[in-house]
């Protein structure tokens, strides 16, 4: 099979592509290499993939309809898609909403329209987010819970993506699976996320901002566990019985929410330094807790995360120190 991985120079996309290549797959990676965060990190990830057997890369803007049509022409040979490219970040959606519409809505429709004409497509796996749960009435969050009350534009675009895929699965029988990721961290991670931001600040002796006075809980999920879930999903396309649309949604999370203050304490121990805390009020668009109910993903995918924070964060720190020579 030939697998298109979008956002291949991003955090999750890079690790997924590495795992696919390691098992001998043919991977066509695409990314627009934008400057939402330091492009040097994206280029460094891409450099790790370039030259590996089975890997090819195209710099593509997925909001460009003509570019997507050319990418997924009937002769492209693509049989599977793992769509991870997106404009990420809850808080940034308050500053630049148009970026989210372009990257998360227009790009998604462009891909769906293109695959309608793609012969031999077996499975379209796409990234959703735990943010779709908004102000959940209970924890952990189950895939059957309400997701119609998003607290940020980012969350709204991810919910819209799920609805688009359901509709296209119904109308055009495109087999698709959405994955709601829960706070992914690990080596080669995103600089706008907690592990990266806090590590950089602690090493520099600068304060780290903890929202809601630090009273927040997150279902931090290590990247290797996420990759295992993505590949297990890819290999299990939903069956098309001719009745219900061939579309599913799963949670991929650690199934063990952690206090943000405990997260900081593990970082402090791994770095051998104390953090300077700047306690802030809750930010618009944020939620107090994320917690994944993985009943369905464990049953259907064999998904079973095994990496606790006490193991995963030191691995991130080791990578960070090596990459930045600190």
PDB file of C-alpha atoms in Angstrom:
ATOM      1  CA  UNK A   1       0.000   0.000   0.000  1.00  0.00           C
ATOM      2  CA  UNK A   2       1.031   3.612  -0.542  1.00  0.00           C
ATOM      3  CA  UNK A   3       0.187   5.870   2.390  1.00  0.00           C
ATOM      4  CA  UNK A   4      -0.254   9.632   2.244  1.00  0.00           C
ATOM      5  CA  UNK A   5       0.746  11.231   5.555  1.00  0.00           C
ATOM      6  CA  UNK A   6      -0.200  14.895   5.790  1.00  0.00           C
ATOM      7  CA  UNK A   7       1.582  17.106   8.296  1.00  0.00           C
ATOM      8  CA  UNK A   8       4.570  14.788   7.970  1.00  0.00           C
ATOM      9  CA  UNK A   9       6.989  17.401   9.314  1.00  0.00           C
ATOM     10  CA  UNK A  10       4.779  17.897  12.365  1.00  0.00           C
ATOM     11  CA  UNK A  11       5.173  16.163  15.702  1.00  0.00           C
ATOM     12  CA  UNK A  12       2.764  13.250  15.322  1.00  0.00           C
ATOM     13  CA  UNK A  13       3.120  13.019  11.537  1.00  0.00           C
ATOM     14  CA  UNK A  14       6.889  12.618  11.789  1.00  0.00           C
ATOM     15  CA  UNK A  15       6.657   9.780  14.304  1.00  0.00           C
ATOM     16  CA  UNK A  16       3.877   8.031  12.354  1.00  0.00           C
ATOM     17  CA  UNK A  17       5.924   8.211   9.146  1.00  0.00           C
ATOM     18  CA  UNK A  18       8.965   6.787  10.946  1.00  0.00           C
ATOM     19  CA  UNK A  19       6.927   3.845  12.207  1.00  0.00           C
ATOM     20  CA  UNK A  20       5.392   3.171   8.795  1.00  0.00           C
ATOM     21  CA  UNK A  21       8.788   3.220   7.087  1.00  0.00           C
ATOM     22  CA  UNK A  22      10.177   0.901   9.759  1.00  0.00           C
ATOM     23  CA  UNK A  23       7.619  -1.719   8.789  1.00  0.00           C
ATOM     24  CA  UNK A  24       8.414  -1.338   5.084  1.00  0.00           C
ATOM     25  CA  UNK A  25       5.549   0.834   3.859  1.00  0.00           C
ATOM     26  CA  UNK A  26       5.670   3.370   1.027  1.00  0.00           C
ATOM     27  CA  UNK A  27       5.026   6.829   2.481  1.00  0.00           C
ATOM     28  CA  UNK A  28       4.204   9.999   0.572  1.00  0.00           C
ATOM     29  CA  UNK A  29       4.642  12.816   3.060  1.00  0.00           C
ATOM     30  CA  UNK A  30       3.240  16.306   2.575  1.00  0.00           C
ATOM     31  CA  UNK A  31       3.531  19.470   4.646  1.00  0.00           C
ATOM     32  CA  UNK A  32       3.339  23.196   3.997  1.00  0.00           C
ATOM     33  CA  UNK A  33       6.213  23.871   6.449  1.00  0.00           C
ATOM     34  CA  UNK A  34       4.518  27.013   7.784  1.00  0.00           C
ATOM     35  CA  UNK A  35       5.897  29.224  10.538  1.00  0.00           C
ATOM     36  CA  UNK A  36       3.274  28.688  13.264  1.00  0.00           C
ATOM     37  CA  UNK A  37       6.314  27.567  15.246  1.00  0.00           C
ATOM     38  CA  UNK A  38      10.012  27.472  14.354  1.00  0.00           C
ATOM     39  CA  UNK A  39      10.259  25.898  10.875  1.00  0.00           C
ATOM     40  CA  UNK A  40      13.785  24.756  11.725  1.00  0.00           C
ATOM     41  CA  UNK A  41      12.316  22.025  13.927  1.00  0.00           C
ATOM     42  CA  UNK A  42      10.052  20.906  11.087  1.00  0.00           C
ATOM     43  CA  UNK A  43      12.993  20.786   8.686  1.00  0.00           C
ATOM     44  CA  UNK A  44      15.015  18.817  11.248  1.00  0.00           C
ATOM     45  CA  UNK A  45      12.239  16.224  11.515  1.00  0.00           C
ATOM     46  CA  UNK A  46      11.972  16.052   7.736  1.00  0.00           C
ATOM     47  CA  UNK A  47      15.722  15.531   7.469  1.00  0.00           C
ATOM     48  CA  UNK A  48      15.361  12.390   9.594  1.00  0.00           C
ATOM     49  CA  UNK A  49      12.919  10.969   7.035  1.00  0.00           C
ATOM     50  CA  UNK A  50      14.572  12.096   3.812  1.00  0.00           C
ATOM     51  CA  UNK A  51      16.592   9.396   2.150  1.00  0.00           C
ATOM     52  CA  UNK A  52      14.844   6.504   3.865  1.00  0.00           C
ATOM     53  CA  UNK A  53      13.663   3.733   1.573  1.00  0.00           C
ATOM     54  CA  UNK A  54      10.030   4.197   0.632  1.00  0.00           C
ATOM     55  CA  UNK A  55       9.792   7.887   1.584  1.00  0.00           C
ATOM     56  CA  UNK A  56       8.987  10.781  -0.724  1.00  0.00           C
ATOM     57  CA  UNK A  57       8.001  14.349   0.117  1.00  0.00           C
ATOM     58  CA  UNK A  58       6.023  17.157  -1.464  1.00  0.00           C
ATOM     59  CA  UNK A  59       5.551  20.631  -0.043  1.00  0.00           C
ATOM     60  CA  UNK A  60       1.833  21.197  -0.507  1.00  0.00           C
ATOM     61  CA  UNK A  61      -0.681  23.733   0.776  1.00  0.00           C
ATOM     62  CA  UNK A  62      -3.791  21.626   1.377  1.00  0.00           C
ATOM     63  CA  UNK A  63      -6.066  24.680   1.275  1.00  0.00           C
ATOM     64  CA  UNK A  64      -5.106  24.948  -2.418  1.00  0.00           C
ATOM     65  CA  UNK A  65      -7.705  22.874  -4.219  1.00  0.00           C
ATOM     66  CA  UNK A  66      -5.719  22.481  -7.442  1.00  0.00           C
ATOM     67  CA  UNK A  67      -2.642  21.339  -5.511  1.00  0.00           C
ATOM     68  CA  UNK A  68      -4.661  18.695  -3.657  1.00  0.00           C
ATOM     69  CA  UNK A  69      -6.275  17.469  -6.857  1.00  0.00           C
ATOM     70  CA  UNK A  70      -2.814  17.064  -8.404  1.00  0.00           C
ATOM     71  CA  UNK A  71      -1.515  15.314  -5.272  1.00  0.00           C
ATOM     72  CA  UNK A  72      -4.362  12.794  -5.255  1.00  0.00           C
ATOM     73  CA  UNK A  73      -4.768  12.252  -8.970  1.00  0.00           C
ATOM     74  CA  UNK A  74      -6.178   8.864 -10.035  1.00  0.00           C
ATOM     75  CA  UNK A  75      -2.614   7.790 -10.922  1.00  0.00           C
ATOM     76  CA  UNK A  76      -1.100   8.734  -7.531  1.00  0.00           C
ATOM     77  CA  UNK A  77      -1.259   5.163  -6.270  1.00  0.00           C
ATOM     78  CA  UNK A  78      -2.383   6.290  -2.799  1.00  0.00           C
ATOM     79  CA  UNK A  79      -4.406   3.584  -1.049  1.00  0.00           C
ATOM     80  CA  UNK A  80      -4.440   4.933   2.522  1.00  0.00           C
ATOM     81  CA  UNK A  81      -4.472   8.434   4.021  1.00  0.00           C
ATOM     82  CA  UNK A  82      -3.401   9.543   7.489  1.00  0.00           C
ATOM     83  CA  UNK A  83      -4.445  13.188   7.675  1.00  0.00           C
ATOM     84  CA  UNK A  84      -2.642  14.901  10.555  1.00  0.00           C
ATOM     85  CA  UNK A  85      -2.025  18.346   9.059  1.00  0.00           C
ATOM     86  CA  UNK A  86      -3.963  21.059  10.874  1.00  0.00           C
ATOM     87  CA  UNK A  87      -3.711  24.433  12.489  1.00  0.00           C
ATOM     88  CA  UNK A  88      -3.272  23.422  16.103  1.00  0.00           C
ATOM     89  CA  UNK A  89      -3.585  25.266  19.397  1.00  0.00           C
ATOM     90  CA  UNK A  90      -6.597  26.379  21.401  1.00  0.00           C
ATOM     91  CA  UNK A  91      -5.299  29.798  22.425  1.00  0.00           C
ATOM     92  CA  UNK A  92      -3.932  30.750  19.011  1.00  0.00           C
ATOM     93  CA  UNK A  93      -7.424  30.311  17.556  1.00  0.00           C
ATOM     94  CA  UNK A  94      -8.417  33.447  19.481  1.00  0.00           C
ATOM     95  CA  UNK A  95      -5.737  35.423  17.645  1.00  0.00           C
ATOM     96  CA  UNK A  96      -5.908  34.053  14.106  1.00  0.00           C
ATOM     97  CA  UNK A  97      -9.270  32.389  13.421  1.00  0.00           C
ATOM     98  CA  UNK A  98      -8.894  32.499   9.645  1.00  0.00           C
ATOM     99  CA  UNK A  99      -5.886  30.163   9.831  1.00  0.00           C
ATOM    100  CA  UNK A 100      -8.143  27.504  11.375  1.00  0.00           C
ATOM    101  CA  UNK A 101     -10.811  27.810   8.712  1.00  0.00           C
ATOM    102  CA  UNK A 102      -8.214  27.500   5.961  1.00  0.00           C
ATOM    103  CA  UNK A 103      -6.173  24.622   7.431  1.00  0.00           C
ATOM    104  CA  UNK A 104      -8.884  22.660   9.246  1.00  0.00           C
ATOM    105  CA  UNK A 105     -11.992  23.226   7.135  1.00  0.00           C
ATOM    106  CA  UNK A 106     -11.029  24.135   3.565  1.00  0.00           C
ATOM    107  CA  UNK A 107      -8.156  21.645   3.479  1.00  0.00           C
ATOM    108  CA  UNK A 108     -10.367  18.871   4.820  1.00  0.00           C
ATOM    109  CA  UNK A 109     -13.024  19.436   2.159  1.00  0.00           C
ATOM    110  CA  UNK A 110     -10.360  19.591  -0.549  1.00  0.00           C
ATOM    111  CA  UNK A 111      -9.047  16.185   0.531  1.00  0.00           C
ATOM    112  CA  UNK A 112     -12.499  14.638   0.748  1.00  0.00           C
ATOM    113  CA  UNK A 113     -13.467  15.898  -2.683  1.00  0.00           C
ATOM    114  CA  UNK A 114     -10.227  14.612  -4.150  1.00  0.00           C
ATOM    115  CA  UNK A 115     -10.590  11.109  -2.684  1.00  0.00           C
ATOM    116  CA  UNK A 116     -14.058  10.787  -4.188  1.00  0.00           C
ATOM    117  CA  UNK A 117     -12.215  10.350  -7.486  1.00  0.00           C
ATOM    118  CA  UNK A 118      -9.422   8.198  -6.075  1.00  0.00           C
ATOM    119  CA  UNK A 119      -9.697   4.527  -7.111  1.00  0.00           C
ATOM    120  CA  UNK A 120      -8.697   1.932  -4.591  1.00  0.00           C
ATOM    121  CA  UNK A 121      -8.835   4.050  -1.433  1.00  0.00           C
ATOM    122  CA  UNK A 122      -8.955   1.621   1.490  1.00  0.00           C
ATOM    123  CA  UNK A 123      -9.008   3.894   4.540  1.00  0.00           C
ATOM    124  CA  UNK A 124      -8.936   7.604   5.436  1.00  0.00           C
ATOM    125  CA  UNK A 125      -7.671   8.116   8.998  1.00  0.00           C
ATOM    126  CA  UNK A 126      -7.844  11.685  10.289  1.00  0.00           C
ATOM    127  CA  UNK A 127      -6.949  13.598  13.438  1.00  0.00           C
ATOM    128  CA  UNK A 128      -9.653  14.967  15.668  1.00  0.00           C
ATOM    129  CA  UNK A 129      -9.060  16.230  19.207  1.00  0.00           C
ATOM    130  CA  UNK A 130     -10.144  15.815  22.810  1.00  0.00           C
ATOM    131  CA  UNK A 131     -11.082  19.500  22.593  1.00  0.00           C
ATOM    132  CA  UNK A 132     -14.383  18.514  20.950  1.00  0.00           C
ATOM    133  CA  UNK A 133     -15.728  17.485  24.376  1.00  0.00           C
ATOM    134  CA  UNK A 134     -15.785  21.097  25.597  1.00  0.00           C
ATOM    135  CA  UNK A 135     -17.422  21.433  28.999  1.00  0.00           C
ATOM    136  CA  UNK A 136     -18.003  17.724  29.427  1.00  0.00           C
ATOM    137  CA  UNK A 137     -20.591  16.746  32.005  1.00  0.00           C
ATOM    138  CA  UNK A 138     -18.494  13.832  33.256  1.00  0.00           C
ATOM    139  CA  UNK A 139     -15.049  12.319  33.062  1.00  0.00           C
ATOM    140  CA  UNK A 140     -13.626  10.258  31.501  1.00  0.00           C
ATOM    141  CA  UNK A 141     -14.939  11.358  28.106  1.00  0.00           C
ATOM    142  CA  UNK A 142     -16.636   8.637  26.065  1.00  0.00           C
ATOM    143  CA  UNK A 143     -16.982   8.730  22.294  1.00  0.00           C
ATOM    144  CA  UNK A 144     -20.761   8.654  22.779  1.00  0.00           C
ATOM    145  CA  UNK A 145     -20.757  11.829  24.922  1.00  0.00           C
ATOM    146  CA  UNK A 146     -22.059  15.165  23.643  1.00  0.00           C
ATOM    147  CA  UNK A 147     -19.601  17.093  21.487  1.00  0.00           C
ATOM    148  CA  UNK A 148     -21.821  19.927  20.290  1.00  0.00           C
ATOM    149  CA  UNK A 149     -20.607  22.578  22.770  1.00  0.00           C
ATOM    150  CA  UNK A 150     -17.068  23.523  21.687  1.00  0.00           C
ATOM    151  CA  UNK A 151     -15.243  26.121  23.781  1.00  0.00           C
ATOM    152  CA  UNK A 152     -12.821  27.273  21.086  1.00  0.00           C
ATOM    153  CA  UNK A 153     -12.757  27.727  17.330  1.00  0.00           C
ATOM    154  CA  UNK A 154     -10.110  25.012  17.153  1.00  0.00           C
ATOM    155  CA  UNK A 155     -12.496  22.563  18.822  1.00  0.00           C
ATOM    156  CA  UNK A 156     -15.319  23.660  16.530  1.00  0.00           C
ATOM    157  CA  UNK A 157     -13.241  22.982  13.415  1.00  0.00           C
ATOM    158  CA  UNK A 158     -12.306  19.521  14.681  1.00  0.00           C
ATOM    159  CA  UNK A 159     -15.940  18.668  15.354  1.00  0.00           C
ATOM    160  CA  UNK A 160     -16.798  19.949  11.884  1.00  0.00           C
ATOM    161  CA  UNK A 161     -14.176  17.612  10.420  1.00  0.00           C
ATOM    162  CA  UNK A 162     -15.867  14.652  12.101  1.00  0.00           C
ATOM    163  CA  UNK A 163     -19.220  15.693  10.649  1.00  0.00           C
ATOM    164  CA  UNK A 164     -17.756  16.155   7.166  1.00  0.00           C
ATOM    165  CA  UNK A 165     -16.284  12.670   7.243  1.00  0.00           C
ATOM    166  CA  UNK A 166     -19.525  11.120   8.463  1.00  0.00           C
ATOM    167  CA  UNK A 167     -21.396  12.824   5.626  1.00  0.00           C
ATOM    168  CA  UNK A 168     -18.908  11.739   2.956  1.00  0.00           C
ATOM    169  CA  UNK A 169     -18.899   8.210   4.350  1.00  0.00           C
ATOM    170  CA  UNK A 170     -22.698   8.226   4.048  1.00  0.00           C
ATOM    171  CA  UNK A 171     -22.868   9.773   0.578  1.00  0.00           C
ATOM    172  CA  UNK A 172     -19.801   8.291  -1.088  1.00  0.00           C
ATOM    173  CA  UNK A 173     -18.935   5.297   1.156  1.00  0.00           C
ATOM    174  CA  UNK A 174     -15.438   6.641   1.933  1.00  0.00           C
ATOM    175  CA  UNK A 175     -14.128   4.457   4.804  1.00  0.00           C
ATOM    176  CA  UNK A 176     -12.907   6.826   7.509  1.00  0.00           C
ATOM    177  CA  UNK A 177     -11.839   6.820  11.150  1.00  0.00           C
ATOM    178  CA  UNK A 178     -11.388   9.902  13.328  1.00  0.00           C
ATOM    179  CA  UNK A 179      -8.965   9.870  16.249  1.00  0.00           C
ATOM    180  CA  UNK A 180      -9.466  12.179  19.218  1.00  0.00           C
ATOM    181  CA  UNK A 181      -5.956  12.733  20.542  1.00  0.00           C
ATOM    182  CA  UNK A 182      -5.415  13.609  24.202  1.00  0.00           C
ATOM    183  CA  UNK A 183      -2.459  15.961  24.976  1.00  0.00           C
ATOM    184  CA  UNK A 184       0.355  14.200  23.151  1.00  0.00           C
ATOM    185  CA  UNK A 185       3.964  14.755  24.300  1.00  0.00           C
ATOM    186  CA  UNK A 186       7.415  13.281  23.747  1.00  0.00           C
ATOM    187  CA  UNK A 187      10.666  13.728  21.780  1.00  0.00           C
ATOM    188  CA  UNK A 188      10.424  16.036  18.760  1.00  0.00           C
ATOM    189  CA  UNK A 189       7.308  17.596  20.322  1.00  0.00           C
ATOM    190  CA  UNK A 190       5.649  20.909  19.520  1.00  0.00           C
ATOM    191  CA  UNK A 191       7.221  24.055  21.013  1.00  0.00           C
ATOM    192  CA  UNK A 192       3.798  25.522  21.866  1.00  0.00           C
ATOM    193  CA  UNK A 193       2.887  22.681  24.238  1.00  0.00           C
ATOM    194  CA  UNK A 194       3.478  22.331  27.967  1.00  0.00           C
ATOM    195  CA  UNK A 195       6.473  19.977  28.027  1.00  0.00           C
ATOM    196  CA  UNK A 196       8.405  22.189  25.634  1.00  0.00           C
ATOM    197  CA  UNK A 197       7.352  25.539  27.084  1.00  0.00           C
ATOM    198  CA  UNK A 198       7.955  24.523  30.690  1.00  0.00           C
ATOM    199  CA  UNK A 199      11.318  22.882  30.006  1.00  0.00           C
ATOM    200  CA  UNK A 200      12.613  25.919  28.142  1.00  0.00           C
ATOM    201  CA  UNK A 201      11.454  28.280  30.891  1.00  0.00           C
ATOM    202  CA  UNK A 202      12.828  26.187  33.778  1.00  0.00           C
ATOM    203  CA  UNK A 203      16.250  25.914  32.140  1.00  0.00           C
ATOM    204  CA  UNK A 204      16.282  29.688  31.558  1.00  0.00           C
ATOM    205  CA  UNK A 205      15.135  30.468  35.095  1.00  0.00           C
ATOM    206  CA  UNK A 206      12.013  32.131  33.716  1.00  0.00           C
ATOM    207  CA  UNK A 207       8.508  31.786  35.175  1.00  0.00           C
ATOM    208  CA  UNK A 208       6.082  29.256  33.735  1.00  0.00           C
ATOM    209  CA  UNK A 209       2.431  30.204  33.454  1.00  0.00           C
ATOM    210  CA  UNK A 210      -0.025  27.826  35.085  1.00  0.00           C
ATOM    211  CA  UNK A 211      -3.616  28.640  34.243  1.00  0.00           C
ATOM    212  CA  UNK A 212      -6.467  28.283  36.709  1.00  0.00           C
ATOM    213  CA  UNK A 213      -3.844  28.706  39.413  1.00  0.00           C
ATOM    214  CA  UNK A 214      -2.297  25.397  38.360  1.00  0.00           C
ATOM    215  CA  UNK A 215      -5.490  23.488  39.169  1.00  0.00           C
ATOM    216  CA  UNK A 216      -5.873  21.623  35.888  1.00  0.00           C
ATOM    217  CA  UNK A 217      -5.713  17.975  34.852  1.00  0.00           C
ATOM    218  CA  UNK A 218      -4.671  16.549  31.508  1.00  0.00           C
ATOM    219  CA  UNK A 219      -4.610  13.048  30.045  1.00  0.00           C
ATOM    220  CA  UNK A 220      -0.993  13.344  28.886  1.00  0.00           C
ATOM    221  CA  UNK A 221      -0.275  10.652  26.273  1.00  0.00           C
ATOM    222  CA  UNK A 222       3.204   9.618  25.178  1.00  0.00           C
ATOM    223  CA  UNK A 223       3.928   9.747  21.457  1.00  0.00           C
ATOM    224  CA  UNK A 224       4.862   6.058  21.093  1.00  0.00           C
ATOM    225  CA  UNK A 225       1.478   5.041  22.494  1.00  0.00           C
ATOM    226  CA  UNK A 226      -0.270   7.390  20.068  1.00  0.00           C
ATOM    227  CA  UNK A 227       1.667   6.019  17.092  1.00  0.00           C
ATOM    228  CA  UNK A 228       0.729   2.460  18.039  1.00  0.00           C
ATOM    229  CA  UNK A 229      -2.917   3.548  18.097  1.00  0.00           C
ATOM    230  CA  UNK A 230      -2.702   5.288  14.726  1.00  0.00           C
ATOM    231  CA  UNK A 231      -1.151   2.267  13.013  1.00  0.00           C
ATOM    232  CA  UNK A 232      -3.630  -0.118  14.605  1.00  0.00           C
ATOM    233  CA  UNK A 233      -6.423   2.127  13.296  1.00  0.00           C
ATOM    234  CA  UNK A 234      -4.952   2.282   9.805  1.00  0.00           C
ATOM    235  CA  UNK A 235      -4.902  -1.505   9.590  1.00  0.00           C
ATOM    236  CA  UNK A 236      -8.573  -1.817  10.595  1.00  0.00           C
ATOM    237  CA  UNK A 237     -10.784   0.116   8.169  1.00  0.00           C
ATOM    238  CA  UNK A 238     -14.480   0.160   9.054  1.00  0.00           C
ATOM    239  CA  UNK A 239     -16.527  -2.377   7.143  1.00  0.00           C
ATOM    240  CA  UNK A 240     -19.128  -1.053   4.734  1.00  0.00           C
ATOM    241  CA  UNK A 241     -22.236  -3.147   5.267  1.00  0.00           C
ATOM    242  CA  UNK A 242     -24.289  -0.928   2.988  1.00  0.00           C
ATOM    243  CA  UNK A 243     -26.300   0.309   5.972  1.00  0.00           C
ATOM    244  CA  UNK A 244     -24.507   2.586   8.472  1.00  0.00           C
ATOM    245  CA  UNK A 245     -21.786   4.822   6.971  1.00  0.00           C
ATOM    246  CA  UNK A 246     -18.295   3.269   7.168  1.00  0.00           C
ATOM    247  CA  UNK A 247     -17.134   5.833   9.721  1.00  0.00           C
ATOM    248  CA  UNK A 248     -15.900   5.542  13.325  1.00  0.00           C
ATOM    249  CA  UNK A 249     -14.398   7.769  15.997  1.00  0.00           C
ATOM    250  CA  UNK A 250     -12.033   6.671  18.773  1.00  0.00           C
ATOM    251  CA  UNK A 251     -10.319   8.254  21.761  1.00  0.00           C
ATOM    252  CA  UNK A 252      -6.548   7.849  21.924  1.00  0.00           C
ATOM    253  CA  UNK A 253      -5.455   8.911  25.401  1.00  0.00           C
ATOM    254  CA  UNK A 254      -3.489   7.615  28.343  1.00  0.00           C
ATOM    255  CA  UNK A 255      -6.673   6.932  30.338  1.00  0.00           C
ATOM    256  CA  UNK A 256      -4.979   8.484  33.379  1.00  0.00           C
ATOM    257  CA  UNK A 257      -5.365  12.266  33.891  1.00  0.00           C
ATOM    258  CA  UNK A 258      -2.507  13.950  35.748  1.00  0.00           C
ATOM    259  CA  UNK A 259      -2.430  17.128  37.795  1.00  0.00           C
ATOM    260  CA  UNK A 260      -0.564  19.904  36.034  1.00  0.00           C
ATOM    261  CA  UNK A 261       1.402  20.508  39.229  1.00  0.00           C
ATOM    262  CA  UNK A 262       2.554  16.861  39.211  1.00  0.00           C
ATOM    263  CA  UNK A 263       3.620  17.305  35.587  1.00  0.00           C
ATOM    264  CA  UNK A 264       5.776  20.255  36.674  1.00  0.00           C
ATOM    265  CA  UNK A 265       7.226  18.308  39.601  1.00  0.00           C
ATOM    266  CA  UNK A 266       8.415  15.495  37.284  1.00  0.00           C
ATOM    267  CA  UNK A 267      10.024  18.074  34.998  1.00  0.00           C
ATOM    268  CA  UNK A 268      11.768  19.672  37.980  1.00  0.00           C
ATOM    269  CA  UNK A 269      13.169  16.339  39.074  1.00  0.00           C
ATOM    270  CA  UNK A 270      14.334  15.394  35.565  1.00  0.00           C
ATOM    271  CA  UNK A 271      15.946  18.806  35.031  1.00  0.00           C
ATOM    272  CA  UNK A 272      17.374  19.131  38.532  1.00  0.00           C
ATOM    273  CA  UNK A 273      15.922  22.639  38.847  1.00  0.00           C
ATOM    274  CA  UNK A 274      12.921  24.251  40.507  1.00  0.00           C
ATOM    275  CA  UNK A 275      10.317  26.049  38.436  1.00  0.00           C
ATOM    276  CA  UNK A 276       9.287  29.643  39.006  1.00  0.00           C
ATOM    277  CA  UNK A 277       5.493  29.608  38.939  1.00  0.00           C
ATOM    278  CA  UNK A 278       3.298  32.358  37.512  1.00  0.00           C
ATOM    279  CA  UNK A 279      -0.254  31.452  38.497  1.00  0.00           C
ATOM    280  CA  UNK A 280      -2.833  32.750  36.034  1.00  0.00           C
ATOM    281  CA  UNK A 281      -6.644  32.623  35.785  1.00  0.00           C
ATOM    282  CA  UNK A 282      -8.353  30.170  33.433  1.00  0.00           C
ATOM    283  CA  UNK A 283      -7.939  31.153  29.785  1.00  0.00           C
ATOM    284  CA  UNK A 284     -10.905  31.467  27.394  1.00  0.00           C
ATOM    285  CA  UNK A 285     -11.315  28.236  25.435  1.00  0.00           C
ATOM    286  CA  UNK A 286      -9.511  26.053  27.982  1.00  0.00           C
ATOM    287  CA  UNK A 287     -11.076  23.199  29.937  1.00  0.00           C
ATOM    288  CA  UNK A 288     -10.306  22.099  33.488  1.00  0.00           C
ATOM    289  CA  UNK A 289      -9.786  18.407  32.729  1.00  0.00           C
ATOM    290  CA  UNK A 290      -9.318  16.018  29.840  1.00  0.00           C
ATOM    291  CA  UNK A 291      -9.744  12.300  30.424  1.00  0.00           C
ATOM    292  CA  UNK A 292     -10.095   9.578  27.799  1.00  0.00           C
ATOM    293  CA  UNK A 293     -12.446   6.641  28.027  1.00  0.00           C
ATOM    294  CA  UNK A 294     -10.635   4.168  25.746  1.00  0.00           C
ATOM    295  CA  UNK A 295     -13.127   1.302  26.009  1.00  0.00           C
ATOM    296  CA  UNK A 296     -13.807   1.210  22.255  1.00  0.00           C
ATOM    297  CA  UNK A 297     -10.202   1.741  21.137  1.00  0.00           C
ATOM    298  CA  UNK A 298      -8.988  -0.952  23.530  1.00  0.00           C
ATOM    299  CA  UNK A 299     -11.679  -3.378  22.301  1.00  0.00           C
ATOM    300  CA  UNK A 300     -11.436  -2.691  18.558  1.00  0.00           C
ATOM    301  CA  UNK A 301      -7.807  -1.640  18.122  1.00  0.00           C
ATOM    302  CA  UNK A 302      -6.019  -3.367  20.967  1.00  0.00           C
ATOM    303  CA  UNK A 303      -4.954   0.102  22.096  1.00  0.00           C
ATOM    304  CA  UNK A 304      -3.240  -0.068  25.482  1.00  0.00           C
ATOM    305  CA  UNK A 305      -0.983   2.848  26.448  1.00  0.00           C
ATOM    306  CA  UNK A 306       1.924   1.819  28.630  1.00  0.00           C
ATOM    307  CA  UNK A 307       4.020   4.955  29.210  1.00  0.00           C
ATOM    308  CA  UNK A 308       3.495   6.917  32.448  1.00  0.00           C
ATOM    309  CA  UNK A 309       4.634  10.535  32.812  1.00  0.00           C
ATOM    310  CA  UNK A 310       7.466   9.402  35.081  1.00  0.00           C
ATOM    311  CA  UNK A 311       8.940   7.537  32.093  1.00  0.00           C
ATOM    312  CA  UNK A 312       7.838   9.697  29.159  1.00  0.00           C
ATOM    313  CA  UNK A 313       8.889  13.117  30.444  1.00  0.00           C
ATOM    314  CA  UNK A 314      12.502  12.122  31.179  1.00  0.00           C
ATOM    315  CA  UNK A 315      12.694  10.749  27.613  1.00  0.00           C
ATOM    316  CA  UNK A 316      11.501  14.113  26.325  1.00  0.00           C
ATOM    317  CA  UNK A 317      14.053  15.922  28.487  1.00  0.00           C
ATOM    318  CA  UNK A 318      16.870  13.702  27.185  1.00  0.00           C
ATOM    319  CA  UNK A 319      15.883  14.506  23.594  1.00  0.00           C
ATOM    320  CA  UNK A 320      15.538  18.234  24.360  1.00  0.00           C
ATOM    321  CA  UNK A 321      18.985  18.456  25.957  1.00  0.00           C
ATOM    322  CA  UNK A 322      20.558  16.614  23.036  1.00  0.00           C
ATOM    323  CA  UNK A 323      18.749  18.548  20.306  1.00  0.00           C
ATOM    324  CA  UNK A 324      19.365  21.994  21.804  1.00  0.00           C
ATOM    325  CA  UNK A 325      22.713  21.135  23.388  1.00  0.00           C
ATOM    326  CA  UNK A 326      21.684  22.319  26.875  1.00  0.00           C
TER     327      UNK A 326
END
